[in-house]
PDB file of C-alpha atoms and ligand atoms in Angstrom:
ATOM      1  CA  MET A   1      -2.014 -29.990 -18.370  1.00  0.00           C
ATOM      2  CA  GLU A   2      -1.879 -29.359 -14.677  1.00  0.00           C
ATOM      3  CA  MET A   3       0.465 -31.633 -12.745  1.00  0.00           C
ATOM      4  CA  ILE A   4      -0.191 -31.609  -9.022  1.00  0.00           C
ATOM      5  CA  ARG A   5       0.510 -33.848  -6.045  1.00  0.00           C
ATOM      6  CA  LEU A   6      -2.083 -36.531  -5.491  1.00  0.00           C
ATOM      7  CA  ASP A   7      -2.690 -35.531  -1.852  1.00  0.00           C
ATOM      8  CA  ARG A   8      -3.298 -31.939  -2.933  1.00  0.00           C
ATOM      9  CA  PHE A   9      -5.728 -33.056  -5.624  1.00  0.00           C
ATOM     10  CA  LEU A  10      -7.629 -35.137  -3.073  1.00  0.00           C
ATOM     11  CA  THR A  11      -7.878 -32.355  -0.483  1.00  0.00           C
ATOM     12  CA  GLN A  12      -8.961 -29.906  -3.177  1.00  0.00           C
ATOM     13  CA  ALA A  13     -11.611 -32.345  -4.371  1.00  0.00           C
ATOM     14  CA  GLY A  14     -12.978 -32.272  -0.808  1.00  0.00           C
ATOM     15  CA  VAL A  15     -12.080 -35.893   0.071  1.00  0.00           C
ATOM     16  CA  GLY A  16     -10.614 -34.865   3.426  1.00  0.00           C
ATOM     17  CA  THR A  17      -7.868 -33.034   5.235  1.00  0.00           C
ATOM     18  CA  ARG A  18      -4.219 -33.607   4.374  1.00  0.00           C
ATOM     19  CA  SER A  19      -3.779 -36.166   7.163  1.00  0.00           C
ATOM     20  CA  GLU A  20      -7.058 -37.967   6.415  1.00  0.00           C
ATOM     21  CA  VAL A  21      -6.087 -38.186   2.757  1.00  0.00           C
ATOM     22  CA  LYS A  22      -2.717 -39.694   3.711  1.00  0.00           C
ATOM     23  CA  LYS A  23      -4.533 -42.381   5.686  1.00  0.00           C
ATOM     24  CA  TYR A  24      -6.940 -43.153   2.830  1.00  0.00           C
ATOM     25  CA  LEU A  25      -3.987 -43.493   0.464  1.00  0.00           C
ATOM     26  CA  LYS A  26      -2.194 -45.829   2.863  1.00  0.00           C
ATOM     27  CA  ASN A  27      -5.351 -47.924   3.114  1.00  0.00           C
ATOM     28  CA  GLY A  28      -5.444 -48.339  -0.673  1.00  0.00           C
ATOM     29  CA  MET A  29      -8.667 -46.401  -1.127  1.00  0.00           C
ATOM     30  CA  VAL A  30      -7.388 -44.294  -4.044  1.00  0.00           C
ATOM     31  CA  GLN A  31      -6.760 -45.381  -7.624  1.00  0.00           C
ATOM     32  CA  VAL A  32      -5.088 -43.446 -10.437  1.00  0.00           C
ATOM     33  CA  ASN A  33      -6.189 -44.780 -13.831  1.00  0.00           C
ATOM     34  CA  GLY A  34      -7.236 -48.004 -12.141  1.00  0.00           C
ATOM     35  CA  GLU A  35      -3.994 -48.540 -10.217  1.00  0.00           C
ATOM     36  CA  THR A  36      -3.872 -48.198  -6.442  1.00  0.00           C
ATOM     37  CA  VAL A  37      -1.455 -45.445  -5.471  1.00  0.00           C
ATOM     38  CA  LYS A  38      -0.306 -45.020  -1.872  1.00  0.00           C
ATOM     39  CA  LYS A  39       2.236 -42.214  -2.183  1.00  0.00           C
ATOM     40  CA  PRO A  40       0.828 -38.768  -1.321  1.00  0.00           C
ATOM     41  CA  GLU A  41       3.612 -37.057  -3.264  1.00  0.00           C
ATOM     42  CA  GLN A  42       2.807 -38.873  -6.521  1.00  0.00           C
ATOM     43  CA  LYS A  43       2.273 -36.288  -9.289  1.00  0.00           C
ATOM     44  CA  ILE A  44      -0.880 -36.575 -11.358  1.00  0.00           C
ATOM     45  CA  ASP A  45      -2.342 -34.704 -14.314  1.00  0.00           C
ATOM     46  CA  SER A  46      -5.547 -33.223 -12.903  1.00  0.00           C
ATOM     47  CA  GLU A  47      -7.066 -32.858 -16.364  1.00  0.00           C
ATOM     48  CA  LYS A  48      -6.288 -36.269 -17.852  1.00  0.00           C
ATOM     49  CA  ASP A  49      -5.784 -38.797 -15.076  1.00  0.00           C
ATOM     50  CA  GLN A  50      -8.828 -40.582 -13.692  1.00  0.00           C
ATOM     51  CA  ILE A  51      -8.719 -40.504  -9.927  1.00  0.00           C
ATOM     52  CA  THR A  52     -11.148 -42.616  -7.939  1.00  0.00           C
ATOM     53  CA  TYR A  53     -11.771 -42.659  -4.197  1.00  0.00           C
ATOM     54  CA  GLN A  54     -13.709 -45.619  -2.820  1.00  0.00           C
ATOM     55  CA  GLY A  55     -14.491 -46.526  -6.423  1.00  0.00           C
ATOM     56  CA  LYS A  56     -16.025 -43.125  -7.253  1.00  0.00           C
ATOM     57  CA  LEU A  57     -14.537 -40.919  -9.958  1.00  0.00           C
ATOM     58  CA  LEU A  58     -13.474 -37.520  -8.627  1.00  0.00           C
ATOM     59  CA  GLN A  59     -14.216 -34.489 -10.745  1.00  0.00           C
ATOM     60  CA  TYR A  60     -11.716 -31.716 -10.736  1.00  0.00           C
ATOM     61  CA  GLU A  61     -12.927 -28.316 -11.788  1.00  0.00           C
ATOM     62  CA  SER A  62     -10.137 -25.893 -12.383  1.00  0.00           C
ATOM     63  CA  PHE A  63     -12.426 -22.853 -12.031  1.00  0.00           C
ATOM     64  CA  VAL A  64     -13.462 -21.965  -8.493  1.00  0.00           C
ATOM     65  CA  ALA A  65     -15.779 -19.040  -7.764  1.00  0.00           C
ATOM     66  CA  LEU A  66     -17.757 -18.127  -4.689  1.00  0.00           C
ATOM     67  CA  MET A  67     -19.736 -15.318  -3.148  1.00  0.00           C
ATOM     68  CA  LEU A  68     -19.181 -13.822   0.287  1.00  0.00           C
ATOM     69  CA  HIS A  69     -21.592 -11.626   2.179  1.00  0.00           C
ATOM     70  CA  LYS A  70     -18.903  -9.215   3.303  1.00  0.00           C
ATOM     71  CA  PRO A  71     -19.501  -7.846   6.769  1.00  0.00           C
ATOM     72  CA  GLY A  72     -18.391  -4.342   7.731  1.00  0.00           C
ATOM     73  CA  GLY A  73     -14.960  -4.011   9.337  1.00  0.00           C
ATOM     74  CA  CYS A  74     -12.904  -6.103   6.917  1.00  0.00           C
ATOM     75  CA  ILE A  75     -10.889  -5.128   3.878  1.00  0.00           C
ATOM     76  CA  THR A  76     -11.199  -6.575   0.388  1.00  0.00           C
ATOM     77  CA  ALA A  77      -7.665  -7.940   0.104  1.00  0.00           C
ATOM     78  CA  THR A  78      -6.071 -11.347   0.498  1.00  0.00           C
ATOM     79  CA  SER A  79      -3.738 -10.521   3.351  1.00  0.00           C
ATOM     80  CA  ASP A  80      -3.025  -7.669   5.693  1.00  0.00           C
ATOM     81  CA  ARG A  81      -0.856  -7.336   8.753  1.00  0.00           C
ATOM     82  CA  LEU A  82      -3.377  -5.406  10.780  1.00  0.00           C
ATOM     83  CA  GLN A  83      -6.887  -5.684   9.395  1.00  0.00           C
ATOM     84  CA  LYS A  84      -9.181  -8.635   8.954  1.00  0.00           C
ATOM     85  CA  THR A  85      -9.616  -9.498   5.260  1.00  0.00           C
ATOM     86  CA  VAL A  86     -12.435 -11.090   3.275  1.00  0.00           C
ATOM     87  CA  LEU A  87     -10.367 -14.293   3.069  1.00  0.00           C
ATOM     88  CA  ASP A  88     -10.511 -14.620   6.860  1.00  0.00           C
ATOM     89  CA  TYR A  89     -14.185 -15.538   6.409  1.00  0.00           C
ATOM     90  CA  ILE A  90     -13.589 -18.239   3.810  1.00  0.00           C
ATOM     91  CA  ASP A  91     -13.018 -21.843   4.772  1.00  0.00           C
ATOM     92  CA  HIS A  92     -12.612 -23.613   1.429  1.00  0.00           C
ATOM     93  CA  PRO A  93     -10.101 -26.322   0.445  1.00  0.00           C
ATOM     94  CA  ARG A  94      -8.760 -24.096  -2.352  1.00  0.00           C
ATOM     95  CA  LYS A  95      -8.855 -20.843  -0.441  1.00  0.00           C
ATOM     96  CA  GLU A  96      -5.208 -19.984  -1.239  1.00  0.00           C
ATOM     97  CA  GLU A  97      -6.045 -19.716  -4.954  1.00  0.00           C
ATOM     98  CA  LEU A  98      -8.798 -17.152  -4.486  1.00  0.00           C
ATOM     99  CA  PHE A  99      -8.830 -13.399  -4.746  1.00  0.00           C
ATOM    100  CA  PRO A 100     -11.663 -10.881  -4.681  1.00  0.00           C
ATOM    101  CA  VAL A 101     -13.020  -9.385  -7.905  1.00  0.00           C
ATOM    102  CA  GLY A 102     -12.924  -5.652  -7.209  1.00  0.00           C
ATOM    103  CA  ARG A 103     -13.067  -3.894  -3.887  1.00  0.00           C
ATOM    104  CA  LEU A 104     -15.535  -2.669  -1.353  1.00  0.00           C
ATOM    105  CA  ASP A 105     -14.661  -0.114   1.314  1.00  0.00           C
ATOM    106  CA  ILE A 106     -13.984  -1.418   4.813  1.00  0.00           C
ATOM    107  CA  ASP A 107     -17.410  -0.256   6.017  1.00  0.00           C
ATOM    108  CA  THR A 108     -19.332  -1.419   2.924  1.00  0.00           C
ATOM    109  CA  GLU A 109     -21.213  -4.708   3.237  1.00  0.00           C
ATOM    110  CA  GLY A 110     -22.580  -7.155   0.726  1.00  0.00           C
ATOM    111  CA  LEU A 111     -21.623  -9.149  -2.316  1.00  0.00           C
ATOM    112  CA  VAL A 112     -17.978  -9.931  -2.981  1.00  0.00           C
ATOM    113  CA  ILE A 113     -17.175 -12.503  -5.656  1.00  0.00           C
ATOM    114  CA  LEU A 114     -13.927 -14.415  -5.198  1.00  0.00           C
ATOM    115  CA  MET A 115     -12.374 -16.582  -7.893  1.00  0.00           C
ATOM    116  CA  ASN A 116      -9.131 -18.114  -9.091  1.00  0.00           C
ATOM    117  CA  ASP A 117      -9.149 -16.843 -12.690  1.00  0.00           C
ATOM    118  CA  GLY A 118      -7.105 -13.655 -12.958  1.00  0.00           C
ATOM    119  CA  ASP A 119      -7.887 -12.935 -16.615  1.00  0.00           C
ATOM    120  CA  LEU A 120     -11.606 -13.220 -16.075  1.00  0.00           C
ATOM    121  CA  ALA A 121     -11.452 -11.012 -12.975  1.00  0.00           C
ATOM    122  CA  HIS A 122      -9.506  -8.450 -14.959  1.00  0.00           C
ATOM    123  CA  ARG A 123     -12.105  -8.465 -17.743  1.00  0.00           C
ATOM    124  CA  MET A 124     -14.949  -8.097 -15.261  1.00  0.00           C
ATOM    125  CA  LEU A 125     -13.336  -4.999 -13.807  1.00  0.00           C
ATOM    126  CA  SER A 126     -12.427  -3.410 -17.109  1.00  0.00           C
ATOM    127  CA  PRO A 127     -14.683  -0.437 -17.925  1.00  0.00           C
ATOM    128  CA  LYS A 128     -14.835  -1.853 -21.458  1.00  0.00           C
ATOM    129  CA  TYR A 129     -17.143  -4.666 -20.381  1.00  0.00           C
ATOM    130  CA  HIS A 130     -19.486  -2.471 -18.322  1.00  0.00           C
ATOM    131  CA  VAL A 131     -20.252  -5.105 -15.707  1.00  0.00           C
ATOM    132  CA  GLU A 132     -23.156  -3.726 -13.661  1.00  0.00           C
ATOM    133  CA  LYS A 133     -22.994  -3.470  -9.890  1.00  0.00           C
ATOM    134  CA  THR A 134     -26.016  -2.539  -7.798  1.00  0.00           C
ATOM    135  CA  TYR A 135     -25.884  -1.114  -4.297  1.00  0.00           C
ATOM    136  CA  PHE A 136     -28.460  -0.426  -1.617  1.00  0.00           C
ATOM    137  CA  VAL A 137     -27.702   2.905  -0.003  1.00  0.00           C
ATOM    138  CA  ARG A 138     -29.008   4.894   2.953  1.00  0.00           C
ATOM    139  CA  VAL A 139     -28.190   8.606   2.864  1.00  0.00           C
ATOM    140  CA  ASN A 140     -28.671  11.722   4.912  1.00  0.00           C
ATOM    141  CA  GLY A 141     -31.272  14.102   3.476  1.00  0.00           C
ATOM    142  CA  SER A 142     -33.896  13.808   0.788  1.00  0.00           C
ATOM    143  CA  LEU A 143     -33.535  12.567  -2.792  1.00  0.00           C
ATOM    144  CA  SER A 144     -35.296  13.977  -5.828  1.00  0.00           C
ATOM    145  CA  GLU A 145     -35.786  13.527  -9.557  1.00  0.00           C
ATOM    146  CA  GLU A 146     -32.936  15.995 -10.023  1.00  0.00           C
ATOM    147  CA  ASP A 147     -30.634  13.531  -8.309  1.00  0.00           C
ATOM    148  CA  VAL A 148     -31.898  10.772 -10.612  1.00  0.00           C
ATOM    149  CA  THR A 149     -31.076  12.972 -13.620  1.00  0.00           C
ATOM    150  CA  ALA A 150     -27.641  13.894 -12.266  1.00  0.00           C
ATOM    151  CA  PHE A 151     -26.769  10.204 -11.777  1.00  0.00           C
ATOM    152  CA  ALA A 152     -28.085   9.386 -15.259  1.00  0.00           C
ATOM    153  CA  GLU A 153     -26.141  12.149 -16.941  1.00  0.00           C
ATOM    154  CA  GLY A 154     -22.865  11.531 -15.147  1.00  0.00           C
ATOM    155  CA  MET A 155     -21.264  13.957 -12.737  1.00  0.00           C
ATOM    156  CA  GLU A 156     -17.974  15.543 -11.782  1.00  0.00           C
ATOM    157  CA  ILE A 157     -16.461  13.940  -8.720  1.00  0.00           C
ATOM    158  CA  GLY A 158     -12.930  15.248  -9.135  1.00  0.00           C
ATOM    159  CA  GLU A 159     -11.767  12.663 -11.678  1.00  0.00           C
ATOM    160  CA  LYS A 160     -10.454  13.419 -15.170  1.00  0.00           C
ATOM    161  CA  LYS A 161     -13.774  12.450 -16.691  1.00  0.00           C
ATOM    162  CA  PRO A 162     -17.326  12.647 -15.349  1.00  0.00           C
ATOM    163  CA  THR A 163     -18.870   9.434 -14.089  1.00  0.00           C
ATOM    164  CA  LEU A 164     -20.547   7.109 -16.587  1.00  0.00           C
ATOM    165  CA  PRO A 165     -24.360   7.159 -16.659  1.00  0.00           C
ATOM    166  CA  ALA A 166     -25.673   5.492 -13.492  1.00  0.00           C
ATOM    167  CA  ARG A 167     -29.171   4.537 -12.352  1.00  0.00           C
ATOM    168  CA  LEU A 168     -30.560   5.964  -9.123  1.00  0.00           C
ATOM    169  CA  HIS A 169     -33.779   4.302  -8.032  1.00  0.00           C
ATOM    170  CA  ILE A 170     -35.289   6.093  -5.030  1.00  0.00           C
ATOM    171  CA  LEU A 171     -36.968   3.750  -2.552  1.00  0.00           C
ATOM    172  CA  LYS A 172     -37.711   6.282   0.169  1.00  0.00           C
ATOM    173  CA  SER A 173     -37.029  10.004   0.481  1.00  0.00           C
ATOM    174  CA  GLY A 174     -37.009  11.950   3.744  1.00  0.00           C
ATOM    175  CA  GLU A 175     -34.652  13.047   6.495  1.00  0.00           C
ATOM    176  CA  ILE A 176     -32.947   9.720   5.842  1.00  0.00           C
ATOM    177  CA  SER A 177     -33.423   8.353   2.329  1.00  0.00           C
ATOM    178  CA  GLU A 178     -32.957   4.937   0.763  1.00  0.00           C
ATOM    179  CA  ALA A 179     -32.150   4.052  -2.830  1.00  0.00           C
ATOM    180  CA  GLU A 180     -30.583   1.551  -5.176  1.00  0.00           C
ATOM    181  CA  VAL A 181     -27.724   2.687  -7.369  1.00  0.00           C
ATOM    182  CA  THR A 182     -26.410   0.809 -10.383  1.00  0.00           C
ATOM    183  CA  LEU A 183     -22.929   1.588 -11.698  1.00  0.00           C
ATOM    184  CA  ARG A 184     -20.908   0.245 -14.593  1.00  0.00           C
ATOM    185  CA  GLU A 185     -17.562   1.327 -13.175  1.00  0.00           C
ATOM    186  CA  GLY A 186     -15.926   1.377  -9.780  1.00  0.00           C
ATOM    187  CA  LYS A 187     -13.848   4.402  -8.930  1.00  0.00           C
ATOM    188  CA  PHE A 188     -12.460   4.775  -5.427  1.00  0.00           C
ATOM    189  CA  HIS A 189     -15.329   5.580  -2.988  1.00  0.00           C
ATOM    190  CA  GLN A 190     -17.451   6.260  -6.051  1.00  0.00           C
ATOM    191  CA  ILE A 191     -20.927   6.092  -4.528  1.00  0.00           C
ATOM    192  CA  LYS A 192     -19.929   8.088  -1.471  1.00  0.00           C
ATOM    193  CA  ARG A 193     -18.388  10.724  -3.735  1.00  0.00           C
ATOM    194  CA  MET A 194     -21.423  10.837  -6.029  1.00  0.00           C
ATOM    195  CA  PHE A 195     -23.803  11.474  -3.140  1.00  0.00           C
ATOM    196  CA  ALA A 196     -21.342  13.972  -1.654  1.00  0.00           C
ATOM    197  CA  ALA A 197     -21.392  15.808  -5.000  1.00  0.00           C
ATOM    198  CA  ARG A 198     -25.182  16.068  -4.557  1.00  0.00           C
ATOM    199  CA  GLY A 199     -24.782  17.369  -0.995  1.00  0.00           C
ATOM    200  CA  GLY A 200     -25.593  14.085   0.740  1.00  0.00           C
ATOM    201  CA  GLN A 201     -23.735  11.708   2.988  1.00  0.00           C
ATOM    202  CA  VAL A 202     -23.794   7.919   2.749  1.00  0.00           C
ATOM    203  CA  LEU A 203     -24.738   6.344   6.077  1.00  0.00           C
ATOM    204  CA  TYR A 204     -24.877   2.718   4.953  1.00  0.00           C
ATOM    205  CA  LEU A 205     -23.801   0.958   1.771  1.00  0.00           C
ATOM    206  CA  LYS A 206     -24.345  -2.630   0.682  1.00  0.00           C
ATOM    207  CA  ARG A 207     -23.649  -4.250  -2.699  1.00  0.00           C
ATOM    208  CA  ILE A 208     -26.610  -6.386  -3.651  1.00  0.00           C
ATOM    209  CA  SER A 209     -25.621  -7.624  -7.101  1.00  0.00           C
ATOM    210  CA  MET A 210     -22.804  -7.800  -9.616  1.00  0.00           C
ATOM    211  CA  ALA A 211     -22.753  -9.098 -13.201  1.00  0.00           C
ATOM    212  CA  GLY A 212     -26.372 -10.227 -12.855  1.00  0.00           C
ATOM    213  CA  ILE A 213     -25.562 -12.299  -9.752  1.00  0.00           C
ATOM    214  CA  ALA A 214     -27.580 -11.305  -6.688  1.00  0.00           C
ATOM    215  CA  LEU A 215     -26.308 -11.606  -3.142  1.00  0.00           C
ATOM    216  CA  ASP A 216     -27.956 -14.723  -1.701  1.00  0.00           C
ATOM    217  CA  GLU A 217     -30.349 -13.460   0.971  1.00  0.00           C
ATOM    218  CA  ALA A 218     -29.816 -16.691   2.902  1.00  0.00           C
ATOM    219  CA  LEU A 219     -26.203 -15.723   3.568  1.00  0.00           C
ATOM    220  CA  ALA A 220     -25.755 -13.803   6.806  1.00  0.00           C
ATOM    221  CA  PRO A 221     -22.855 -11.305   6.903  1.00  0.00           C
ATOM    222  CA  GLY A 222     -19.594 -13.268   7.049  1.00  0.00           C
ATOM    223  CA  MET A 223     -21.067 -16.330   5.294  1.00  0.00           C
ATOM    224  CA  TRP A 224     -20.124 -17.615   1.833  1.00  0.00           C
ATOM    225  CA  ARG A 225     -21.106 -20.267  -0.694  1.00  0.00           C
ATOM    226  CA  GLU A 226     -19.837 -21.513  -4.034  1.00  0.00           C
ATOM    227  CA  LEU A 227     -21.475 -20.020  -7.100  1.00  0.00           C
ATOM    228  CA  THR A 228     -23.978 -22.285  -8.827  1.00  0.00           C
ATOM    229  CA  GLN A 229     -23.346 -23.368 -12.410  1.00  0.00           C
ATOM    230  CA  ASP A 230     -25.905 -20.783 -13.624  1.00  0.00           C
ATOM    231  CA  GLU A 231     -24.093 -18.037 -11.756  1.00  0.00           C
ATOM    232  CA  LYS A 232     -20.710 -19.148 -13.092  1.00  0.00           C
ATOM    233  CA  ASP A 233     -22.151 -19.044 -16.622  1.00  0.00           C
ATOM    234  CA  LYS A 234     -23.054 -15.383 -16.068  1.00  0.00           C
ATOM    235  CA  LEU A 235     -19.456 -14.597 -15.186  1.00  0.00           C
ATOM    236  CA  LEU A 236     -18.057 -16.300 -18.218  1.00  0.00           C
ATOM    237  CA  GLN A 237     -20.073 -14.230 -20.660  1.00  0.00           C
ATOM    238  CA  PRO A 238     -17.846 -11.432 -21.883  1.00  0.00           C
TER     239      PRO A 238
HETATM  240  N1  URA B   1     -18.763   3.010  -3.707  1.00  0.00           N
HETATM  241  C1  URA B   1     -18.250   3.376  -2.510  1.00  0.00           C
HETATM  242  O1  URA B   1     -18.210   4.552  -2.172  1.00  0.00           O
HETATM  243  N2  URA B   1     -17.803   2.422  -1.707  1.00  0.00           N
HETATM  244  C2  URA B   1     -17.834   1.094  -2.022  1.00  0.00           C
HETATM  245  O2  URA B   1     -17.417   0.264  -1.225  1.00  0.00           O
HETATM  246  C3  URA B   1     -18.373   0.741  -3.270  1.00  0.00           C
HETATM  247  C4  URA B   1     -18.832   1.709  -4.107  1.00  0.00           C
END
């Protein structure tokens, strides 16, 4: 059971802003279980009560999840006194409930999933579940089959244990090389440290997928969208 104020339910369901919703209520446009309710502060049970607006039943989904194409120059946190955060790019009626699943460095771009389910986020980040994350990377210097083997075998990057087996797929090798890297863990600066351990330096890093969900190419940096039902289903699989 989730008891919430009627005006909050209506704004979260996307009916309108707080003041618009107040007006709609006053005009008798909202019914709770068939009865017109005009008080914004009325408490309702978002799971059991049937709320209609202009005769249409409003669906309330407790789970909210979206993807952001994180631009460089912002941190993956919900608030910060000095830096811009990923939440500064999100304009969603239930924004206050959301937090990012895992972190990207300030200069890393790409896919960040935000959701309001703490247990699920925790599971997705636990090494036990091996959720795969794939990154596009541009590095200084050439890449070779030896690098592929080193990534696959796991390497020492100054942690207690070597890294878990990772996939390095070389796209281009030269003075500046490009590759895709897939990890099943997420240690601090892990990709930068793995390339550093191979004598390289990461020039550009972008996460392109996580848990089988690809960054939507239609999203420019700084843009977001809700996950589709198919994408949400991928998250919910343990
Ligand atoms: N590895 C890094 O070094 N940085 C990131 O942001 C993500 C993975």
